[in-house]
Short mmCIF file of C-alpha atoms in Angstrom, two decimals:
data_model
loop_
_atom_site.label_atom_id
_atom_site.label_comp_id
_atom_site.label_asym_id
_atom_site.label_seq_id
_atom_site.Cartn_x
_atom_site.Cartn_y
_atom_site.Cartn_z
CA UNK B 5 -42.51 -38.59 -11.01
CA UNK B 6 -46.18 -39.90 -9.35
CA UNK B 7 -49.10 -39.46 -10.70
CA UNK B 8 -49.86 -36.86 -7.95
CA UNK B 9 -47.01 -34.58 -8.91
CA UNK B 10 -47.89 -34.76 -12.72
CA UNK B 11 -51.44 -33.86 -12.01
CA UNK B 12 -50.26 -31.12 -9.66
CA UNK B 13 -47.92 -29.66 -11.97
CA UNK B 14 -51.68 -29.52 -14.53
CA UNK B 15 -53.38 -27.79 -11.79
CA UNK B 16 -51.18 -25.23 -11.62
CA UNK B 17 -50.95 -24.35 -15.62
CA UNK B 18 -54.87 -24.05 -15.70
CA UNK B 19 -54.18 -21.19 -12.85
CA UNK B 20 -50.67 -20.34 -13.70
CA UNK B 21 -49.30 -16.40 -14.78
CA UNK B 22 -51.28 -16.00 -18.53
CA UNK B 23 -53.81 -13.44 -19.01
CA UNK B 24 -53.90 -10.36 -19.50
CA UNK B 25 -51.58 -7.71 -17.72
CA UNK B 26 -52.57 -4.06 -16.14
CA UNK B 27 -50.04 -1.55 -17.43
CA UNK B 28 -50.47 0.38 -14.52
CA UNK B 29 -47.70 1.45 -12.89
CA UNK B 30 -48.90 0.82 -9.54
CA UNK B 31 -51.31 -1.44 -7.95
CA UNK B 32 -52.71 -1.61 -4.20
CA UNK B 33 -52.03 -5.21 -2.62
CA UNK B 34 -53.42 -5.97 1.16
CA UNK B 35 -50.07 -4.28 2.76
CA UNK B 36 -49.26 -1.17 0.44
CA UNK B 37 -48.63 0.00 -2.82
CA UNK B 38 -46.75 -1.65 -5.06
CA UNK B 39 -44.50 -0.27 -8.41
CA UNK B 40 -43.84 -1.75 -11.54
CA UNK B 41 -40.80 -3.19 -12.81
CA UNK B 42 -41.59 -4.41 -16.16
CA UNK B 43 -44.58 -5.83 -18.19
CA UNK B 44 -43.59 -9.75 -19.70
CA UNK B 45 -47.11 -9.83 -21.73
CA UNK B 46 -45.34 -10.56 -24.75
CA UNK B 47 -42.82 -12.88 -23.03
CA UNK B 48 -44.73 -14.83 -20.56
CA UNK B 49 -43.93 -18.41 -19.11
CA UNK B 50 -46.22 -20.98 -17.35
CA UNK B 51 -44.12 -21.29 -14.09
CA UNK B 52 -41.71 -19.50 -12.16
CA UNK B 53 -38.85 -20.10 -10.16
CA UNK B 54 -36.08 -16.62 -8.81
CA UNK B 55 -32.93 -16.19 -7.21
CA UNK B 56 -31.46 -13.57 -5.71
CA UNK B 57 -27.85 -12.41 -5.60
CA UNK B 58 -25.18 -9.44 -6.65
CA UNK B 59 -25.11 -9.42 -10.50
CA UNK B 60 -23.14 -6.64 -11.18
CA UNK B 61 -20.76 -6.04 -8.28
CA UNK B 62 -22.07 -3.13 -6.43
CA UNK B 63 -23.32 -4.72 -3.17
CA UNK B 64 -26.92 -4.82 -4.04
CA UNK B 65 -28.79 -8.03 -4.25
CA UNK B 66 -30.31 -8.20 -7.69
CA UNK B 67 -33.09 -10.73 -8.75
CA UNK B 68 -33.37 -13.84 -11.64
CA UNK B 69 -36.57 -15.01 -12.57
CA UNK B 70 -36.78 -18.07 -14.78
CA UNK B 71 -39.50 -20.83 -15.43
CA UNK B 72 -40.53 -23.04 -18.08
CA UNK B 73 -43.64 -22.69 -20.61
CA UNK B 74 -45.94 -25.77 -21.35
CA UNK B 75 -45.50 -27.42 -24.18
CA UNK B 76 -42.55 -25.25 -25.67
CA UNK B 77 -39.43 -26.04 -26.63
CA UNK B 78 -38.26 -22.70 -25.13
CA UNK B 79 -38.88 -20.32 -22.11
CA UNK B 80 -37.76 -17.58 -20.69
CA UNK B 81 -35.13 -15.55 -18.44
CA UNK B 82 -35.41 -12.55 -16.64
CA UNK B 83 -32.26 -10.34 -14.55
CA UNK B 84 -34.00 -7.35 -12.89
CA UNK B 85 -30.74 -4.89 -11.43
CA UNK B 86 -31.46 -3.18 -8.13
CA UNK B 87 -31.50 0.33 -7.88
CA UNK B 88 -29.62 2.47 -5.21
CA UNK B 89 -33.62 3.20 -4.00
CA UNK B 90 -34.06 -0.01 -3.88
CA UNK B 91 -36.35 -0.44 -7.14
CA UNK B 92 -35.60 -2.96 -10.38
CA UNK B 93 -34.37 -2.47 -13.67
CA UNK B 94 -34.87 -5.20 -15.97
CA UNK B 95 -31.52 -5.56 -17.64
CA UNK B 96 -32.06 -9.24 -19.19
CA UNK B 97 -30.93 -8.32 -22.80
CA UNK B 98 -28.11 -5.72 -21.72
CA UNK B 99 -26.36 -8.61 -19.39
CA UNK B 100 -27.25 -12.07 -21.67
CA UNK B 101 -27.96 -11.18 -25.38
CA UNK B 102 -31.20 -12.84 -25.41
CA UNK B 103 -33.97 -14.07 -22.59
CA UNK B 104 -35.14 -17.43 -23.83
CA UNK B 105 -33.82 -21.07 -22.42
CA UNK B 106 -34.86 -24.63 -22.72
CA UNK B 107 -36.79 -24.11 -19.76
CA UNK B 108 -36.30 -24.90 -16.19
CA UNK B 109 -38.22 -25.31 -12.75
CA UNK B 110 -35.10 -23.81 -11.05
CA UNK B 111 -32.88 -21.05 -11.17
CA UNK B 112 -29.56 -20.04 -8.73
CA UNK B 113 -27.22 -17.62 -8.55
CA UNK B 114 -23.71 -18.25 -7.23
CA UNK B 115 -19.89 -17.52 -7.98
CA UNK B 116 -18.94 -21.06 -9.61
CA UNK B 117 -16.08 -20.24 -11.06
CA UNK B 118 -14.59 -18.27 -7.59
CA UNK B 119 -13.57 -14.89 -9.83
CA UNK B 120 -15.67 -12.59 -6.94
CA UNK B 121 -18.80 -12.49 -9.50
CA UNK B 122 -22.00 -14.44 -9.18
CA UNK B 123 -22.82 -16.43 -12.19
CA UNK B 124 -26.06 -17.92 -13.23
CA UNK B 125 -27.18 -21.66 -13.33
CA UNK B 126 -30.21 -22.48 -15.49
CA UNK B 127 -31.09 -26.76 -14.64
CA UNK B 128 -32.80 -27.99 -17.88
CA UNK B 129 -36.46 -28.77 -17.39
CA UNK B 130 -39.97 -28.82 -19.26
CA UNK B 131 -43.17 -30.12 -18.52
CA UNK B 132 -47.03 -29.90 -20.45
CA UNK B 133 -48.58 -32.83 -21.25
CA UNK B 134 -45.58 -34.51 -21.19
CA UNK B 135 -42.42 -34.30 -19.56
CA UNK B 136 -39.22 -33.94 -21.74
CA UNK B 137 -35.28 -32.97 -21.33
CA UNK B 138 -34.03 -29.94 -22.42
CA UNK B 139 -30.38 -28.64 -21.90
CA UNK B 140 -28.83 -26.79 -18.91
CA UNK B 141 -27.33 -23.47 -19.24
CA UNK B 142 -24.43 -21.47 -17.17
CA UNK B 143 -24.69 -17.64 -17.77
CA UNK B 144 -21.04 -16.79 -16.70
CA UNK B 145 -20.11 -13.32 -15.25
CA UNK B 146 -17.76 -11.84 -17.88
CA UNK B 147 -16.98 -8.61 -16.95
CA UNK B 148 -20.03 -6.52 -16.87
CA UNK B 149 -22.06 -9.43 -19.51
CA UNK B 150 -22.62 -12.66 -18.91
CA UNK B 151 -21.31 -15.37 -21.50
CA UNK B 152 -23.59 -18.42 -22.52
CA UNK B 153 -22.84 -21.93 -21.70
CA UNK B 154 -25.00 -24.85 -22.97
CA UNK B 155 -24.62 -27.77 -21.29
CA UNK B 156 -24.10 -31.16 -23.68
CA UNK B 157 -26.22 -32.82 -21.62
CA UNK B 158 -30.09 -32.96 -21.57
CA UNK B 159 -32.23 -33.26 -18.19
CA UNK B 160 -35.44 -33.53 -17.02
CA UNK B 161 -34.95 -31.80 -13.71
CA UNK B 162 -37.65 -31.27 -11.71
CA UNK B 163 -35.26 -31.38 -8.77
CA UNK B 164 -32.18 -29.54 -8.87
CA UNK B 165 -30.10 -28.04 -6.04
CA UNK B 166 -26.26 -26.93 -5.23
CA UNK B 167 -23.26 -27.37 -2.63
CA UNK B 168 -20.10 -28.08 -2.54
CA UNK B 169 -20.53 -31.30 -2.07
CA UNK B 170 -16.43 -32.76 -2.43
CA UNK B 171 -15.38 -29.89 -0.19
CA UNK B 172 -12.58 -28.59 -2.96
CA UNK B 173 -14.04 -25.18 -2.94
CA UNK B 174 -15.91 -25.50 -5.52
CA UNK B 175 -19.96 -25.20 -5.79
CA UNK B 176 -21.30 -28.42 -7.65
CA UNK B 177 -24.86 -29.17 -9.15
CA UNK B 178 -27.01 -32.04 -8.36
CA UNK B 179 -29.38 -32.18 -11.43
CA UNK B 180 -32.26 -34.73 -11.81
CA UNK B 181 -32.58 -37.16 -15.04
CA UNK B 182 -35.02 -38.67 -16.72
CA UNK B 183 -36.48 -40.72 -13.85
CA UNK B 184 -33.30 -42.38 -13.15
CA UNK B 185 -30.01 -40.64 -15.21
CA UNK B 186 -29.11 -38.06 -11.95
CA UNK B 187 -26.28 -35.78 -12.27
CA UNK B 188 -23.43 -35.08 -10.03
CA UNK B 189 -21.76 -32.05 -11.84
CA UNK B 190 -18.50 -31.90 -10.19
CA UNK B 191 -17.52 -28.59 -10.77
CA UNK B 192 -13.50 -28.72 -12.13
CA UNK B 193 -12.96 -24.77 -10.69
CA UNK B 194 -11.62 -23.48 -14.76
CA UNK B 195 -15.14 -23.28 -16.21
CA UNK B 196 -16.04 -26.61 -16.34
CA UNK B 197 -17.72 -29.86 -15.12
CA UNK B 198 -17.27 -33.35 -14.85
CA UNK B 199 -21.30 -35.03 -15.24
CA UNK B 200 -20.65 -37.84 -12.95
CA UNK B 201 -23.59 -40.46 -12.91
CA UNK B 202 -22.68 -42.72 -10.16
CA UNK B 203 -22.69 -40.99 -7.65
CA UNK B 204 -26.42 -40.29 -7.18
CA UNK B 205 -26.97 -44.28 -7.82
CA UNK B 206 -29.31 -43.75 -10.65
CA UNK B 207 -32.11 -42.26 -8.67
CA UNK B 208 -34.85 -39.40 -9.97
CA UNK B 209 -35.81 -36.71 -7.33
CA UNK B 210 -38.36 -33.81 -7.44
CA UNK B 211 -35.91 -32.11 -5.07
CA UNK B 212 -33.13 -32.40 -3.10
CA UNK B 213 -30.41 -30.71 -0.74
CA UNK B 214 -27.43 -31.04 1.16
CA UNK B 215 -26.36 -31.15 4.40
CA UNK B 216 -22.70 -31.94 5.17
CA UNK B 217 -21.94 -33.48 9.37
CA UNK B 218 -19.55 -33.05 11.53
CA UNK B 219 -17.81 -36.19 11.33
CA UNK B 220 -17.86 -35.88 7.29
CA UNK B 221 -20.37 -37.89 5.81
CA UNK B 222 -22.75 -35.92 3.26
CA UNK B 223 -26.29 -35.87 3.63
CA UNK B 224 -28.55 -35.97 0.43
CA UNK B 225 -31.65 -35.35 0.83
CA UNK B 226 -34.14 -36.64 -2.65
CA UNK B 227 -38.00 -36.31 -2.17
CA UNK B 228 -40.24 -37.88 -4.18
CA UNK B 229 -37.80 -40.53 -5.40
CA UNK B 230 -39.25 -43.65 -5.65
CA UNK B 231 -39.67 -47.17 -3.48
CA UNK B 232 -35.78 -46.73 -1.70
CA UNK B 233 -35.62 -48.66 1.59
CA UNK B 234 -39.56 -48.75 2.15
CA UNK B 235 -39.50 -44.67 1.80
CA UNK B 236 -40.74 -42.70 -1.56
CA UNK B 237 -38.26 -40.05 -0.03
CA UNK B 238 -34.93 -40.84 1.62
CA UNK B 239 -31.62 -38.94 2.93
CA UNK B 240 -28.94 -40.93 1.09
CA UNK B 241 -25.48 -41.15 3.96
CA UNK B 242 -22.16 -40.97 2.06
CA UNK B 243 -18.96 -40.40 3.56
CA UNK B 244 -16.54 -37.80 3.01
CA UNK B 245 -15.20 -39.32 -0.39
CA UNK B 246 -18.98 -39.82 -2.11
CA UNK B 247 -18.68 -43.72 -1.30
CA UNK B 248 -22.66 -44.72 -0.83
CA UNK B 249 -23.23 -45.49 2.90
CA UNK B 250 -26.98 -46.24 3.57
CA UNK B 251 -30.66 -44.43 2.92
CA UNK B 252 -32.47 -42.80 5.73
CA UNK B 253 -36.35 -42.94 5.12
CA UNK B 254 -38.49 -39.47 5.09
CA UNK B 255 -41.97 -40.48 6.27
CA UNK B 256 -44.55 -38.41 3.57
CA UNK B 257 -47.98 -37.90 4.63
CA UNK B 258 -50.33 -39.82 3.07
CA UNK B 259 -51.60 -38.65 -0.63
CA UNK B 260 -48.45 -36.49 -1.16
CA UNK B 261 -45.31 -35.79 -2.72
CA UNK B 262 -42.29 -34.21 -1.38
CA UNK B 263 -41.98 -31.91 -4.22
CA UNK B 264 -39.58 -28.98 -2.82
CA UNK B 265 -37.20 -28.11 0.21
CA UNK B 266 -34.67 -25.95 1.92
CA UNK B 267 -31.81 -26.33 3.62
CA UNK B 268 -32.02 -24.33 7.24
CA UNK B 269 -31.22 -24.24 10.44
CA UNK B 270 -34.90 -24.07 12.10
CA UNK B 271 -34.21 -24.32 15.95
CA UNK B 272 -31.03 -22.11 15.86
CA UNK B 273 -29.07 -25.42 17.64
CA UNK B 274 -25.99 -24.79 14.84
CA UNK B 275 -27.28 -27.75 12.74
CA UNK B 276 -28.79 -27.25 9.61
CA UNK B 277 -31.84 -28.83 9.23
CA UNK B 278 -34.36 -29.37 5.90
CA UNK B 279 -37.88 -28.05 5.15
CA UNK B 280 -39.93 -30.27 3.35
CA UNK B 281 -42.98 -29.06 1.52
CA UNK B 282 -45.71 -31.43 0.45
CA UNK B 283 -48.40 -31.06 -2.43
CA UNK B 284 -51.59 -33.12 -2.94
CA UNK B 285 -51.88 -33.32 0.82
CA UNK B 286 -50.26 -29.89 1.19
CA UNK B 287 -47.93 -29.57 4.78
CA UNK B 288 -44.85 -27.68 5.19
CA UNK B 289 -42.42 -28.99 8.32
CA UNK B 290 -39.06 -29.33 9.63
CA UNK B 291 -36.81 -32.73 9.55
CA UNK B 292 -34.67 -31.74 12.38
CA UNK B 293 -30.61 -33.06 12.31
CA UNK B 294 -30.67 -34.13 15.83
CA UNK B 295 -27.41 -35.98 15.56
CA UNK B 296 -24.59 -37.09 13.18
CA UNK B 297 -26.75 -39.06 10.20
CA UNK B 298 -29.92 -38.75 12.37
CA UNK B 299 -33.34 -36.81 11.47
CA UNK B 300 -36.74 -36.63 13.57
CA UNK B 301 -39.58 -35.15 12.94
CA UNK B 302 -39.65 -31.23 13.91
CA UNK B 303 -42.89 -28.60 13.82
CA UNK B 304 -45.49 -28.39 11.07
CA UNK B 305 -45.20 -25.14 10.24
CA UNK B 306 -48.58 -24.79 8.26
CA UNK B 307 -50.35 -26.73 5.46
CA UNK B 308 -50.90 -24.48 2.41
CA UNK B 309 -49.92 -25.24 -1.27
CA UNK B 310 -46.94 -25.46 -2.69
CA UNK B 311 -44.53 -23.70 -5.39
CA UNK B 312 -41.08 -25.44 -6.36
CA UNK B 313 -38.65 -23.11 -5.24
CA UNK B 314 -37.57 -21.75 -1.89
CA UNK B 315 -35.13 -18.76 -0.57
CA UNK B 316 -33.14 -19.28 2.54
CA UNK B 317 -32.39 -15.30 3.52
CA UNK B 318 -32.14 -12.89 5.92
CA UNK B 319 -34.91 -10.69 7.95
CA UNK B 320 -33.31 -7.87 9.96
CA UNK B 321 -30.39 -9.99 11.20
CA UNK B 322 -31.97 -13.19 11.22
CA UNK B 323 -32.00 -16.20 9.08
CA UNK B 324 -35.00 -16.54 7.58
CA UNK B 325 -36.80 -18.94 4.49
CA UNK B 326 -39.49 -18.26 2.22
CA UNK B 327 -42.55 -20.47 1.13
CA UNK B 328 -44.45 -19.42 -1.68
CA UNK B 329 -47.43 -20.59 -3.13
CA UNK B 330 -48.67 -19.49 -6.62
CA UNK B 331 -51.95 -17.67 -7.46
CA UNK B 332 -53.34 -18.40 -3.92
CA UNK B 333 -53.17 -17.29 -0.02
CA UNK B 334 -50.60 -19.37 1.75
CA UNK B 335 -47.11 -18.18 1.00
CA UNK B 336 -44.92 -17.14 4.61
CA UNK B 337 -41.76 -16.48 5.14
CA UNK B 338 -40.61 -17.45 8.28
CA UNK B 339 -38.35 -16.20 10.66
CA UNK B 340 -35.71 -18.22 13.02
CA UNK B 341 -35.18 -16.36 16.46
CA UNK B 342 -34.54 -18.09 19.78
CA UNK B 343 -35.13 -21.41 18.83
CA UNK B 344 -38.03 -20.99 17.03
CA UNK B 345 -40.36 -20.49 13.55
CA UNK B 346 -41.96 -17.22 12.79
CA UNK B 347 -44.07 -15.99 9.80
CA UNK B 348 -43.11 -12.24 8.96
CA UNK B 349 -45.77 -9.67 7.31
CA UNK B 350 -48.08 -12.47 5.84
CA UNK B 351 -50.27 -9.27 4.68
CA UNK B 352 -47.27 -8.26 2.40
CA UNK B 353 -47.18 -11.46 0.14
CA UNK B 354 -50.43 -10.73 -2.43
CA UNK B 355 -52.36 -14.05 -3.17
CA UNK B 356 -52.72 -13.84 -6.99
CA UNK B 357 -48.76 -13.10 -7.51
CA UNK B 358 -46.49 -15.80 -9.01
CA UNK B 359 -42.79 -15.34 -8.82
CA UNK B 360 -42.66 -14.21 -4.86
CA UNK B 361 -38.85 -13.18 -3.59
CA UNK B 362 -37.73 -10.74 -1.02
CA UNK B 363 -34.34 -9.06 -1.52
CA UNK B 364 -32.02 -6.24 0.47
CA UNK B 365 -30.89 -3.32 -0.13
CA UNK B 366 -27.52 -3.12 2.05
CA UNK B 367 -27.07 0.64 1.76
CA UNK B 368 -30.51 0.78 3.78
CA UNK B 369 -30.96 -1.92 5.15
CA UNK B 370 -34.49 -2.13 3.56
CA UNK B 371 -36.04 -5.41 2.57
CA UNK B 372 -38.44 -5.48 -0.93
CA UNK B 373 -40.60 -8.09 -2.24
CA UNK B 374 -40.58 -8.67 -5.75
CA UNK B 375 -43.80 -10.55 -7.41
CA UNK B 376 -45.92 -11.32 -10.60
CA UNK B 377 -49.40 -10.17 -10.89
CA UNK B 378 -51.22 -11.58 -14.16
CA UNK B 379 -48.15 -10.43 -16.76
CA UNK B 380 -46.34 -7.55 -14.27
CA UNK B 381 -43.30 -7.39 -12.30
CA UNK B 382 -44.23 -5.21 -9.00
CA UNK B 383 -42.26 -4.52 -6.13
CA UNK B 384 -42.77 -2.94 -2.85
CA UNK B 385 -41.09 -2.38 0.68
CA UNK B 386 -41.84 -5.04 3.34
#
């Protein structure tokens, strides 16, 4: 990790989610009022990360909020059920037993097993005044409660994304190391993983994602790696088998990192495409896919902060992505029509809130934005 991201990731504990929380149960943002979901005084983190997805089977998208706390050896989780109204229920202790984890700076929610249920993948991760492994976890979906893996493995991921990356069917986990140990956890399909460390070459990443071509070769994209073919970022080309093919340098503006991204397709052309978002010198743009193994630069969309996660989703029919940026103005999510980049309701998204997702509510057909303000879960209608 540079020296930039380190001293980034300080900034942002000395204005991170602590402090004291309003028990209020609703509280007037710049767009409308807002009501609470739950108050984590007594169970706060440092950072945030969410995911959204159906936890429980009933065709609402629910919400996961996880994070990591400086300098402890434990964090923790949070599953918030939707409501047929479209309101939260935080049901963290009902669906996993208990709410801490190692820590992590990402969280995602996705059927890995293929049994019809989403399950929940926890990347290890801590950071403070120094960075350190912790372990993994898998919350699988076991019938109404979720069942606890720990992964044997420790990581230091600061990057984490996943893809089916082998095409088998399967979702897989690309997990960052300790500046160098990368996983490739091919996922087997009964439950279990294969932690293959040759794939990835070795190489550390502050993010990454995938993007698979027409002809078969795999795109990976890792950001903030290190010196790889005269690029701190690159898209690594493999073919369709994982064999290494060549890097593809991501130019970074000067004085920053490449510490998060998305995969989306930004000009609607049927290609997807990747985000990258910058901190120190803060910009958030498109790498267009113009061809088979081929990226160009595409439109700066703006150049506010940064946060570590993003959500690729859906605004009334449209693919859409969200941005956020902690504690500060800044955070969009944009919307792809005809060709082009969007920002929806900028109002809606308050600037002191940490933890920003949207979800749906597909009896409605409403759309709600779930965030933290000082030590409180809100929500409200977008």
């Amino acid at each position: 990790m540079s020296k930039t991201l380190v001293l980034l990731c300080l900034v942002l504990v000395a204005c991170g989610g602590g402090g004291g929380g309003s028990t209020s149960n609703t509280v007037t943002s710049n767009a409308s009022v807002s009501v609470k979901v739950v108050d984590i005084s007594a169970t706060t983190n440092t950072m945030y990360n969410t995911a959204v997805g159906d936890l429980n089977g009933d065709g609402l998208e629910d919400v996961v909020v996880s994070g990591w706390k400086y300098d402890q050896t434990s964090s923790y989780i949070w599953v918030m059920i939707q409501n047929a109204d479209g309101s939260l229920t935080d049901r963290t202790t009902a669906l996993l037993g208990t709410s801490t984890t190692g820590g992590s700076q990402h969280v995602f929610v996705a059927d890995f097993d293929n049994d019809g249920h989403n399950d929940i993948f926890v990347p290890g991760f801590r950071d403070g005044s120094v960075l350190a492994k912790t372990n993994s976890v898998m919350f699988w979906y076991n019938g109404g409660t979720f069942t606890r893996q720990v992964f044997t493995e420790q990581s230091m991921a600061h990057g984490a994304c996943i893809d089916d990356v082998n095409n088998d069917g399967n979702m897989d986990m690309l997990v960052a190391g300790d500046f160098g140990a990368s996983i490739l956890y091919i996922n087997n399909g009964n439950r279990s993983f294969t932690a293959d460390t040759v794939t990835l070459n070795n190489n550390w990443f502050s993010t990454c994602g995938v993007i698979h071509q027409d002809n078969g070769d795999i795109n990976i994209l890792m950001g903030n790696n290190r010196n790889l073919a005269g690029y701190t970022s690159v898209v690594a080309v493999y073919n369709s088998t994982l064999q290494f093919q060549n890097y593809i340098g991501v130019t970074t503006p000067a004085g920053a990192d490449l510490v998060n991204s998305a995969v989306f397709d930004a000009n609607g052309d049927g290609r997807k495409d990747f985000i990258l978002v910058n901190s120190g010198t803060p910009t958030r743009r498109v790498l267009l896919n113009s061809s088979t193994n081929t990226f160009s630069d595409g439109v700066t969309l703006d150049n506010s902060g940064s946060e570590y996660y993003t959500q690729v989703t859906t605004v009334k029919g449209n693919p859409a992505v969200l941005l956020p940026v902690p504690n500060q103005s800044g955070t969009r999510l944009y919307v792809q029509s005809g060709g082009s980049l969007t920002a929806y309701q900028t109002s809606a998204f308050i600037d002191s809130a940490q933890a920003k997702t949207v979800y749906h509510n597909a009896t409605t057909g409403k759309i709600y934005v779930l965030q933290l303000i000082n030590t409180v879960f809100y929500t409200k209608e977008l």
